[in-house]
Amino acid sequence: MARVKTLNDNILIKEVKKEAENISDTGLNLNKIADHLFEGIVSESESITNLLSGNAELAASLKETVSQTESVANSSEEIISGVNELAASIEQITGNTQNLNSSIAEVASSIDQNTRSVQSISANAQEMATSAVQISTSMNELASSIKGVSNETDNLMSSVNETASSIEEIARSIKGVAENADDLSSASEQTSSSINEMASSIEEVSATTENLTSLIEQVATSIEESSKSSQSIAQNVEVISQASLNASSAANQMENSIKSMTKMTKQAEDIGNRILKDAEEGIGTAQKSIQSFSKVTESMIASSKVITEMGKRSNEIGRIVDAINMIAERTNLLSLNASIEAARAGEAGRGFAVVAEEIRNLADRAAKATSDISDIIRSLQEVAQEAVDSSKEGLKIAEEGNRMAENSLIGLNKILTGVKDTAMIITQVAKATEEQAQASQSTTKAINETTAQVKHISIASNEQVKTAQSIAQNALQMKKIAQQVSIAMAEQGKTAREIIKAAQNSSSLASLVRKATAEQAASASQVTQAVESMRKGAALTSKAIKEQSIAVEQVSKEASRLSTLISHVTRSVSEQASASKQLTVATEDIRKQSDQITKGIVEQSKAMKDINMAIQNITKQIFKITKANKEQALTVDNMLGSLKNAQKITESNSNSVKLLKNNAQDILDKSKTLISIVENVS
Amino acid sequence: MKTINNSGDSYIIFELAGTKYAINSQYVKQMEMIENITPVPNAPSFVEGVIISRGQVIPAINLRKRFGFDKIDFDIKTRLIVVNINNRSLGLIVDTARDFIKIDKEQIKEVPETITALSGKYLSGFVTVEKEPILIFNIEEAINLTEIVEKV
């Protein structure tokens, strides 16, 4: 009866063994998958870290660009708001920037210090790592020696067992089967529960991996956006560059036109001086002509007086002539009366008549002469009147001429004043033009410097575009890895389900074994009691040694973990050190750029209002860039957050996988134990 | 003015409205310049008035008016020829009178019929002196003395 039962037990045990081997195989597979998964997660984590650092660089360079463009925008706006304010604020800015420079230098020195301390930490950590490795080695040695002790104890136990009787052996075997069945059952349950945990963690991992994938896709999208906005920035910068070049050529043209204006004002000044000289000469001539006009007037008045006097005299002559005429007439009359009387006297008056006739002839001659004189005097008087009239006319004309000359003098004086005013204005214009020329030259200089700065920005933004493109490529790789991880997780899930199935099977088999062995146990308990005390001592020893061995292994494991942790720490510290170095370099760059900005601000203070239009255009473009850069920065920040989330998820994945691995290891261990027990039982 | 010859009657030559007339000197008492003429009321229009000559009141006749010529102003050449006809003195105002000549009776020609028809009773002939015609003035016919004197 007991034999049959034992046969049945053997069949059951064989099945148990088969299941345990299956579980072991599955555990191994699981372990391998977990390793694979871990590797994938590690590479993912690395690529996320790379991505993070690239993003951080991008963010830093974007912020740099934003600050550069903002400072350019600010300076442009300040230029527009006014040259006076500009100068003051630029000095302030320069002071602030110098303060900034000094604080940046302080930051750089503290970063240097930090780097040095980090490097010393790194050295310490490396030393610690070396000692941890040594500890690990010695712990392994200890473990192997304990294992040797354990083997010897096992030999002791087997000899104890050999000395026991065959009944005791059976009983002990039955008891062992019962115990092992219990163990098996509990191990099965533990396996089942840990498999469940694993499955749930796998599901968690799967879910988080899906989240990660979607996050990575978001990241990829935002990186593409960032790339696009970088390209638009590059285009805007090109536009600015073109506008700066245009402004430069316009400033050159302005300078040339100002130069020609200067020449023209000089010519105008010369012409004005010549006009001034001519006007002064004209005034001299006009004054001379006025003088000669007044002389003419005077002589005309004098000649008019003389002529009038002459007219008067000729009138007097006329009166005398009239008197003479009267005398002649009377003489004629007397001679006629004498002739009449002589005729009346007859022959006696003949001589008298002759005399009378001669007198009459004389009187006629006198009358004729006086009439001639009268005619002459009349014509003389007419001529004198004409002379008086014409001299009056001449006087009038002379007065007219005098007035005209005076008018022309007034006009010339006005011209003189006007020309003097014009000369003054021309001098002012010449002065202003010279100032303008100077201002224009400084404007051209400022515009050329702006163009150079814009070229710097262009180069930086082109680099940004390249960086964004490489990030996009990295994101694509990450996306691929995430998809692979997702696929691996799905496979893992499948395997885990199979494991759960197998574990459930083994669990039910184990409960059957337990039932059978419980019956065996009741009959064997009497047998076992005899050998118990002997077995107990050996088992206690064996157990203690095994526990010791396990503890040692755990210690060894801890030591190796410590070692890896220390190496991690070392690596991260050295990374920190290199990051710190990069930080130092970046700080130095910032300081240089800040110096350049200070210089640029100082040079900008020379810029003029005339290029306000151009600067306003540039300001607009810069605002666009700033906006785009801010958007980009926001996107990059979002990306950073997403990447950090991804990193967290990856870490939790890593942890879960580690847990999984541990569980798998447990399962493996337990199934090994089970197998050995089953072998023993059989 | 030259005398034609020494024989014959002596004449005084006077001018009236551009024409020369000769008046026989036997009628002429004296000659004077126009000085003061006193106008006479109700006298014929050709009577300018009366003048006092050598203590005698003489009526002055304007020959221009008498012969229907326009009146002109008196001047120093204007002459008053005092004539004595039938023991009555009469003053004739002429434009001027300057010459005293002798004219032979053979030299005097008859006035043509056409002219005498108009003023024949005032002219007794005409003579040409130095190609210039001089009308011989018929004083007795020219002045109706009674008519004039009665009126004055």
mmCIF file with all atom_site columns, N, CA, C and O in Angstrom, chain A residues 174 517-526:
data_model
loop_
_atom_site.group_PDB
_atom_site.id
_atom_site.type_symbol
_atom_site.label_atom_id
_atom_site.label_alt_id
_atom_site.label_comp_id
_atom_site.label_asym_id
_atom_site.label_entity_id
_atom_site.label_seq_id
_atom_site.pdbx_PDB_ins_code
_atom_site.Cartn_x
_atom_site.Cartn_y
_atom_site.Cartn_z
_atom_site.occupancy
_atom_site.B_iso_or_equiv
_atom_site.pdbx_formal_charge
_atom_site.auth_seq_id
_atom_site.auth_comp_id
_atom_site.auth_asym_id
_atom_site.auth_atom_id
_atom_site.pdbx_PDB_model_num
ATOM 1  N N  . ILE A 1 174 ? 9.925  11.002 3.594  1.00 0.00 ? 174 ILE A N  1
ATOM 2  C CA . ILE A 1 174 ? 8.526  11.438 3.524  1.00 0.00 ? 174 ILE A CA 1
ATOM 3  C C  . ILE A 1 174 ? 8.377  12.816 4.154  1.00 0.00 ? 174 ILE A C  1
ATOM 4  O O  . ILE A 1 174 ? 7.756  13.717 3.591  1.00 0.00 ? 174 ILE A O  1
ATOM 5  N N  . THR A 1 517 ? 1.410  14.142 0.394  1.00 0.00 ? 517 THR A N  1
ATOM 6  C CA . THR A 1 517 ? 2.471  14.061 1.377  1.00 0.00 ? 517 THR A CA 1
ATOM 7  C C  . THR A 1 517 ? 1.949  14.262 2.788  1.00 0.00 ? 517 THR A C  1
ATOM 8  O O  . THR A 1 517 ? 2.570  13.803 3.746  1.00 0.00 ? 517 THR A O  1
ATOM 9  N N  . ALA A 1 518 ? 0.812  14.961 2.932  1.00 0.00 ? 518 ALA A N  1
ATOM 10 C CA . ALA A 1 518 ? 0.237  15.152 4.267  1.00 0.00 ? 518 ALA A CA 1
ATOM 11 C C  . ALA A 1 518 ? -0.170 13.782 4.835  1.00 0.00 ? 518 ALA A C  1
ATOM 12 O O  . ALA A 1 518 ? 0.086  13.500 6.014  1.00 0.00 ? 518 ALA A O  1
ATOM 13 N N  . GLU A 1 519 ? -0.738 12.959 3.927  1.00 0.00 ? 519 GLU A N  1
ATOM 14 C CA . GLU A 1 519 ? -1.095 11.596 4.357  1.00 0.00 ? 519 GLU A CA 1
ATOM 15 C C  . GLU A 1 519 ? 0.148  10.793 4.729  1.00 0.00 ? 519 GLU A C  1
ATOM 16 O O  . GLU A 1 519 ? 0.197  10.075 5.761  1.00 0.00 ? 519 GLU A O  1
ATOM 17 N N  . GLN A 1 520 ? 1.145  10.874 3.861  1.00 0.00 ? 520 GLN A N  1
ATOM 18 C CA . GLN A 1 520 ? 2.433  10.209 4.120  1.00 0.00 ? 520 GLN A CA 1
ATOM 19 C C  . GLN A 1 520 ? 3.014  10.677 5.442  1.00 0.00 ? 520 GLN A C  1
ATOM 20 O O  . GLN A 1 520 ? 3.538  9.886  6.246  1.00 0.00 ? 520 GLN A O  1
ATOM 21 N N  . ALA A 1 521 ? 2.880  11.973 5.642  1.00 0.00 ? 521 ALA A N  1
ATOM 22 C CA . ALA A 1 521 ? 3.494  12.609 6.807  1.00 0.00 ? 521 ALA A CA 1
ATOM 23 C C  . ALA A 1 521 ? 2.939  12.027 8.103  1.00 0.00 ? 521 ALA A C  1
ATOM 24 O O  . ALA A 1 521 ? 3.692  11.807 9.057  1.00 0.00 ? 521 ALA A O  1
ATOM 25 N N  . ALA A 1 522 ? 1.618  11.778 8.079  1.00 0.00 ? 522 ALA A N  1
ATOM 26 C CA . ALA A 1 522 ? 0.989  11.261 9.296  1.00 0.00 ? 522 ALA A CA 1
ATOM 27 C C  . ALA A 1 522 ? 1.601  9.902  9.694  1.00 0.00 ? 522 ALA A C  1
ATOM 28 O O  . ALA A 1 522 ? 1.904  9.658  10.884 1.00 0.00 ? 522 ALA A O  1
ATOM 29 N N  . SER A 1 523 ? 1.798  9.009  8.667  1.00 0.00 ? 523 SER A N  1
ATOM 30 C CA . SER A 1 523 ? 2.387  7.696  8.967  1.00 0.00 ? 523 SER A CA 1
ATOM 31 C C  . SER A 1 523 ? 3.882  7.772  9.251  1.00 0.00 ? 523 SER A C  1
ATOM 32 O O  . SER A 1 523 ? 4.434  6.985  9.993  1.00 0.00 ? 523 SER A O  1
ATOM 33 N N  . ALA A 1 524 ? 4.484  8.766  8.627  1.00 0.00 ? 524 ALA A N  1
ATOM 34 C CA . ALA A 1 524 ? 5.937  8.859  8.765  1.00 0.00 ? 524 ALA A CA 1
ATOM 35 C C  . ALA A 1 524 ? 6.346  9.658  9.992  1.00 0.00 ? 524 ALA A C  1
ATOM 36 O O  . ALA A 1 524 ? 7.509  9.634  10.375 1.00 0.00 ? 524 ALA A O  1
ATOM 37 N N  . SER A 1 525 ? 5.399  10.346 10.636 1.00 0.00 ? 525 SER A N  1
ATOM 38 C CA . SER A 1 525 ? 5.746  11.249 11.745 1.00 0.00 ? 525 SER A CA 1
ATOM 39 C C  . SER A 1 525 ? 6.372  10.480 12.915 1.00 0.00 ? 525 SER A C  1
ATOM 40 O O  . SER A 1 525 ? 7.303  10.997 13.558 1.00 0.00 ? 525 SER A O  1
ATOM 41 N N  . GLN A 1 526 ? 5.869  9.263  13.075 1.00 0.00 ? 526 GLN A N  1
ATOM 42 C CA . GLN A 1 526 ? 6.418  8.438  14.146 1.00 0.00 ? 526 GLN A CA 1
ATOM 43 C C  . GLN A 1 526 ? 7.878  8.077  13.852 1.00 0.00 ? 526 GLN A C  1
ATOM 44 O O  . GLN A 1 526 ? 8.729  8.059  14.743 1.00 0.00 ? 526 GLN A O  1
#
